[in-house]
């Protein structure tokens, strides 16, 4: 079985060259012209040395299950990444790849983006470096808060009937937050009524305080990244970089703990 998500019988190098040809880039003639990067769960990743671009081709098997090609889901995923990268770079922080393109078809699906450098890894960071990267990320997300969202809606990004990208929900953000808060309240009350043994009075008083203090009316919709886990951060010598986001249209405050 071909390890790539494709209906063709092309080899690895042939798939890579087809993607490079589509993007108007020089094709490779040997493995020495690429570097296989640490692959993720969903994609094989290649550094195209001459172009300093990263090519990703989706896998046929992810998390031990066969991936079913879905044009809409893949397009929403990649289009969301593209719009987030462009939006994020409007902050002037240089946080995300400057170039990003994608192609989705049953025969060949891929993404191409600027290589942002090699990570020194969390284990190798000094306390001063860690603080520096933390400040950079904090300044970046604060800068995102100042930018108006380039697309409409609330929630995760989907593709509309006209091919436009948007949030999966429409409506008023304050009403959305209040509805979500009601869901939190129900879960909290169920916990308090459960047979689990814990300091219920402390949890009750703390919950009441937190729910009453939740910011609602002053919040605004921000195009931000829900997935800021360490594997999606590249800690380079020139600063931290962000790749492989999970874009969402929501209040930045709700994601601050991430």
GROMACS .gro file of C-alpha atoms in nm:
model
  258
    1UNK     CA    1   0.000   0.000   0.000
    2UNK     CA    2   0.125   0.347  -0.090
    3UNK     CA    3   0.211   0.528   0.238
    4UNK     CA    4   0.088   0.860   0.095
    5UNK     CA    5  -0.269   0.986   0.066
    6UNK     CA    6  -0.291   0.953  -0.312
    7UNK     CA    7  -0.478   0.751  -0.574
    8UNK     CA    8  -0.167   0.728  -0.793
    9UNK     CA    9   0.113   0.474  -0.786
   10UNK     CA   10   0.383   0.742  -0.794
   11UNK     CA   11   0.697   0.692  -0.588
   12UNK     CA   12   0.806   0.929  -0.313
   13UNK     CA   13   1.043   1.120  -0.541
   14UNK     CA   14   0.784   1.137  -0.819
   15UNK     CA   15   0.526   1.284  -0.578
   16UNK     CA   16   0.778   1.537  -0.452
   17UNK     CA   17   0.869   1.638  -0.807
   18UNK     CA   18   0.506   1.667  -0.912
   19UNK     CA   19   0.445   1.906  -0.621
   20UNK     CA   20   0.757   2.108  -0.706
   21UNK     CA   21   0.652   2.123  -1.072
   22UNK     CA   22   0.307   2.249  -0.972
   23UNK     CA   23   0.469   2.529  -0.773
   24UNK     CA   24   0.708   2.625  -1.053
   25UNK     CA   25   1.011   2.502  -0.859
   26UNK     CA   26   1.315   2.306  -0.971
   27UNK     CA   27   1.264   1.933  -0.941
   28UNK     CA   28   1.504   1.709  -0.749
   29UNK     CA   29   1.718   1.440  -0.908
   30UNK     CA   30   1.835   1.261  -0.592
   31UNK     CA   31   1.773   1.225  -0.219
   32UNK     CA   32   2.072   1.449  -0.148
   33UNK     CA   33   1.861   1.749  -0.247
   34UNK     CA   34   1.610   1.696   0.033
   35UNK     CA   35   1.621   1.641   0.407
   36UNK     CA   36   1.352   1.430   0.570
   37UNK     CA   37   1.232   1.627   0.868
   38UNK     CA   38   1.078   1.489   1.187
   39UNK     CA   39   0.739   1.384   1.057
   40UNK     CA   40   0.414   1.459   1.233
   41UNK     CA   41   0.119   1.232   1.283
   42UNK     CA   42  -0.052   1.341   0.962
   43UNK     CA   43   0.223   1.435   0.715
   44UNK     CA   44   0.562   1.339   0.578
   45UNK     CA   45   0.783   1.649   0.575
   46UNK     CA   46   1.076   1.733   0.347
   47UNK     CA   47   1.316   2.026   0.347
   48UNK     CA   48   1.386   2.124  -0.014
   49UNK     CA   49   1.742   2.240   0.040
   50UNK     CA   50   1.783   2.462  -0.267
   51UNK     CA   51   1.462   2.655  -0.200
   52UNK     CA   52   1.466   2.640   0.181
   53UNK     CA   53   1.103   2.533   0.166
   54UNK     CA   54   0.925   2.260   0.357
   55UNK     CA   55   0.701   2.027   0.156
   56UNK     CA   56   0.443   1.823   0.345
   57UNK     CA   57   0.248   1.533   0.193
   58UNK     CA   58  -0.032   1.371   0.397
   59UNK     CA   59  -0.004   1.011   0.512
   60UNK     CA   60  -0.247   0.736   0.427
   61UNK     CA   61  -0.230   0.605   0.786
   62UNK     CA   62  -0.255   0.838   1.086
   63UNK     CA   63  -0.289   0.727   1.445
   64UNK     CA   64  -0.303   0.367   1.319
   65UNK     CA   65  -0.615   0.437   1.111
   66UNK     CA   66  -0.653   0.480   0.737
   67UNK     CA   67  -0.720   0.840   0.636
   68UNK     CA   68  -1.020   0.896   0.409
   69UNK     CA   69  -0.967   1.173   0.155
   70UNK     CA   70  -1.206   1.462   0.225
   71UNK     CA   71  -1.175   1.762  -0.007
   72UNK     CA   72  -1.368   2.000   0.219
   73UNK     CA   73  -1.189   1.914   0.542
   74UNK     CA   74  -0.841   1.929   0.389
   75UNK     CA   75  -0.918   2.257   0.212
   76UNK     CA   76  -1.051   2.412   0.532
   77UNK     CA   77  -0.746   2.293   0.722
   78UNK     CA   78  -0.492   2.426   0.474
   79UNK     CA   79  -0.683   2.744   0.387
   80UNK     CA   80  -0.713   2.817   0.758
   81UNK     CA   81  -0.338   2.779   0.801
   82UNK     CA   82  -0.271   3.009   0.505
   83UNK     CA   83  -0.497   3.286   0.632
   84UNK     CA   84  -0.359   3.252   0.985
   85UNK     CA   85   0.003   3.277   0.867
   86UNK     CA   86  -0.075   3.589   0.663
   87UNK     CA   87  -0.271   3.742   0.950
   88UNK     CA   88  -0.009   3.653   1.211
   89UNK     CA   89   0.267   3.813   1.006
   90UNK     CA   90   0.073   4.141   0.998
   91UNK     CA   91   0.178   4.180   1.363
   92UNK     CA   92   0.531   4.248   1.240
   93UNK     CA   93   0.672   3.982   1.474
   94UNK     CA   94   0.786   3.747   1.197
   95UNK     CA   95   0.633   3.459   1.390
   96UNK     CA   96   0.512   3.239   1.102
   97UNK     CA   97   0.640   3.123   0.762
   98UNK     CA   98   0.633   3.406   0.509
   99UNK     CA   99   0.529   3.180   0.219
  100UNK     CA  100   0.259   2.913   0.224
  101UNK     CA  101   0.074   2.738  -0.057
  102UNK     CA  102  -0.134   2.422  -0.076
  103UNK     CA  103  -0.294   2.188  -0.327
  104UNK     CA  104  -0.576   1.942  -0.259
  105UNK     CA  105  -0.677   1.660  -0.492
  106UNK     CA  106  -0.719   1.284  -0.468
  107UNK     CA  107  -0.414   1.240  -0.690
  108UNK     CA  108  -0.184   1.473  -0.496
  109UNK     CA  109  -0.231   1.680  -0.182
  110UNK     CA  110   0.050   1.885  -0.028
  111UNK     CA  111   0.154   2.208   0.140
  112UNK     CA  112   0.467   2.416   0.081
  113UNK     CA  113   0.595   2.674   0.328
  114UNK     CA  114   0.906   2.870   0.418
  115UNK     CA  115   1.155   2.682   0.633
  116UNK     CA  116   1.181   2.878   0.958
  117UNK     CA  117   1.492   2.707   1.093
  118UNK     CA  118   1.603   2.431   1.325
  119UNK     CA  119   1.482   2.422   1.682
  120UNK     CA  120   1.736   2.407   1.964
  121UNK     CA  121   1.481   2.208   2.163
  122UNK     CA  122   1.330   2.277   2.501
  123UNK     CA  123   1.586   2.066   2.686
  124UNK     CA  124   1.869   2.288   2.564
  125UNK     CA  125   1.721   2.621   2.669
  126UNK     CA  126   1.872   2.834   2.943
  127UNK     CA  127   1.636   3.018   3.183
  128UNK     CA  128   1.714   3.346   3.005
  129UNK     CA  129   1.631   3.195   2.664
  130UNK     CA  130   1.307   3.051   2.800
  131UNK     CA  131   1.204   3.390   2.934
  132UNK     CA  132   1.293   3.553   2.603
  133UNK     CA  133   1.082   3.308   2.404
  134UNK     CA  134   0.796   3.348   2.652
  135UNK     CA  135   0.804   3.726   2.612
  136UNK     CA  136   0.808   3.692   2.233
  137UNK     CA  137   0.503   3.467   2.237
  138UNK     CA  138   0.320   3.695   2.480
  139UNK     CA  139   0.393   4.003   2.272
  140UNK     CA  140   0.281   3.819   1.960
  141UNK     CA  141  -0.057   3.715   2.102
  142UNK     CA  142  -0.116   4.064   2.244
  143UNK     CA  143  -0.044   4.205   1.898
  144UNK     CA  144  -0.296   3.960   1.747
  145UNK     CA  145  -0.558   4.104   1.984
  146UNK     CA  146  -0.518   4.441   1.813
  147UNK     CA  147  -0.591   4.309   1.464
  148UNK     CA  148  -0.940   4.280   1.321
  149UNK     CA  149  -1.021   3.931   1.198
  150UNK     CA  150  -0.991   3.900   0.817
  151UNK     CA  151  -1.276   3.646   0.805
  152UNK     CA  152  -1.621   3.632   0.960
  153UNK     CA  153  -1.785   3.390   1.198
  154UNK     CA  154  -1.703   3.217   1.524
  155UNK     CA  155  -1.526   2.888   1.592
  156UNK     CA  156  -1.317   2.660   1.374
  157UNK     CA  157  -1.267   2.745   1.008
  158UNK     CA  158  -1.487   2.587   0.743
  159UNK     CA  159  -1.541   2.632   0.370
  160UNK     CA  160  -1.870   2.796   0.272
  161UNK     CA  161  -2.098   2.718  -0.023
  162UNK     CA  162  -1.922   2.976  -0.240
  163UNK     CA  163  -1.577   2.846  -0.153
  164UNK     CA  164  -1.515   3.118   0.105
  165UNK     CA  165  -1.355   3.040   0.440
  166UNK     CA  166  -1.537   3.141   0.757
  167UNK     CA  167  -1.606   3.041   1.114
  168UNK     CA  168  -1.843   2.748   1.159
  169UNK     CA  169  -2.092   2.957   1.360
  170UNK     CA  170  -2.257   3.293   1.310
  171UNK     CA  171  -2.404   3.528   1.566
  172UNK     CA  172  -2.314   3.754   1.854
  173UNK     CA  173  -1.992   3.672   2.042
  174UNK     CA  174  -2.129   3.779   2.382
  175UNK     CA  175  -2.429   3.549   2.343
  176UNK     CA  176  -2.195   3.269   2.237
  177UNK     CA  177  -1.977   3.317   2.546
  178UNK     CA  178  -2.281   3.325   2.774
  179UNK     CA  179  -2.406   3.001   2.622
  180UNK     CA  180  -2.066   2.842   2.669
  181UNK     CA  181  -2.057   2.967   3.029
  182UNK     CA  182  -2.394   2.802   3.092
  183UNK     CA  183  -2.245   2.474   2.968
  184UNK     CA  184  -1.952   2.518   3.209
  185UNK     CA  185  -2.196   2.586   3.489
  186UNK     CA  186  -2.390   2.265   3.417
  187UNK     CA  187  -2.071   2.059   3.421
  188UNK     CA  188  -1.958   2.229   3.742
  189UNK     CA  189  -2.291   2.162   3.912
  190UNK     CA  190  -2.284   1.798   3.798
  191UNK     CA  191  -1.941   1.764   3.955
  192UNK     CA  192  -2.068   1.912   4.282
  193UNK     CA  193  -2.361   1.667   4.284
  194UNK     CA  194  -2.139   1.368   4.209
  195UNK     CA  195  -2.031   1.101   4.456
  196UNK     CA  196  -1.664   1.193   4.418
  197UNK     CA  197  -1.493   1.288   4.741
  198UNK     CA  198  -1.330   1.635   4.747
  199UNK     CA  199  -1.366   1.973   4.915
  200UNK     CA  200  -1.698   2.060   4.752
  201UNK     CA  201  -1.746   2.385   4.942
  202UNK     CA  202  -1.413   2.517   4.820
  203UNK     CA  203  -1.490   2.412   4.462
  204UNK     CA  204  -1.837   2.566   4.491
  205UNK     CA  205  -1.711   2.904   4.616
  206UNK     CA  206  -1.422   2.913   4.366
  207UNK     CA  207  -1.655   2.820   4.078
  208UNK     CA  208  -1.903   3.091   4.171
  209UNK     CA  209  -1.622   3.345   4.182
  210UNK     CA  210  -1.478   3.242   3.846
  211UNK     CA  211  -1.810   3.223   3.663
  212UNK     CA  212  -1.918   3.564   3.797
  213UNK     CA  213  -1.586   3.716   3.692
  214UNK     CA  214  -1.579   3.575   3.338
  215UNK     CA  215  -1.528   3.849   3.082
  216UNK     CA  216  -1.817   3.867   2.834
  217UNK     CA  217  -1.913   4.209   2.699
  218UNK     CA  218  -1.563   4.345   2.647
  219UNK     CA  219  -1.444   4.045   2.445
  220UNK     CA  220  -1.400   4.051   2.067
  221UNK     CA  221  -1.346   3.792   1.797
  222UNK     CA  222  -0.979   3.726   1.725
  223UNK     CA  223  -0.828   3.497   1.462
  224UNK     CA  224  -0.588   3.307   1.683
  225UNK     CA  225  -0.422   2.969   1.730
  226UNK     CA  226  -0.566   2.709   1.962
  227UNK     CA  227  -0.270   2.472   1.932
  228UNK     CA  228   0.043   2.636   2.074
  229UNK     CA  229   0.192   2.311   2.202
  230UNK     CA  230   0.575   2.281   2.212
  231UNK     CA  231   0.593   2.052   1.906
  232UNK     CA  232   0.448   2.337   1.700
  233UNK     CA  233   0.705   2.588   1.824
  234UNK     CA  234   1.046   2.620   1.660
  235UNK     CA  235   1.294   2.770   1.907
  236UNK     CA  236   1.559   2.916   1.678
  237UNK     CA  237   1.867   3.120   1.766
  238UNK     CA  238   1.694   3.428   1.624
  239UNK     CA  239   1.365   3.378   1.811
  240UNK     CA  240   1.062   3.156   1.845
  241UNK     CA  241   0.856   3.061   1.537
  242UNK     CA  242   0.509   2.909   1.509
  243UNK     CA  243   0.405   2.639   1.261
  244UNK     CA  244   0.115   2.395   1.207
  245UNK     CA  245  -0.152   2.606   1.379
  246UNK     CA  246  -0.510   2.511   1.462
  247UNK     CA  247  -0.679   2.842   1.376
  248UNK     CA  248  -0.994   2.946   1.555
  249UNK     CA  249  -1.213   3.257   1.556
  250UNK     CA  250  -1.282   3.328   1.919
  251UNK     CA  251  -1.189   3.546   2.214
  252UNK     CA  252  -0.816   3.545   2.281
  253UNK     CA  253  -0.877   3.561   2.655
  254UNK     CA  254  -1.036   3.215   2.654
  255UNK     CA  255  -0.719   3.069   2.502
  256UNK     CA  256  -0.465   3.255   2.716
  257UNK     CA  257  -0.407   2.954   2.940
  258UNK     CA  258  -0.286   2.753   2.639
   0.00000   0.00000   0.00000
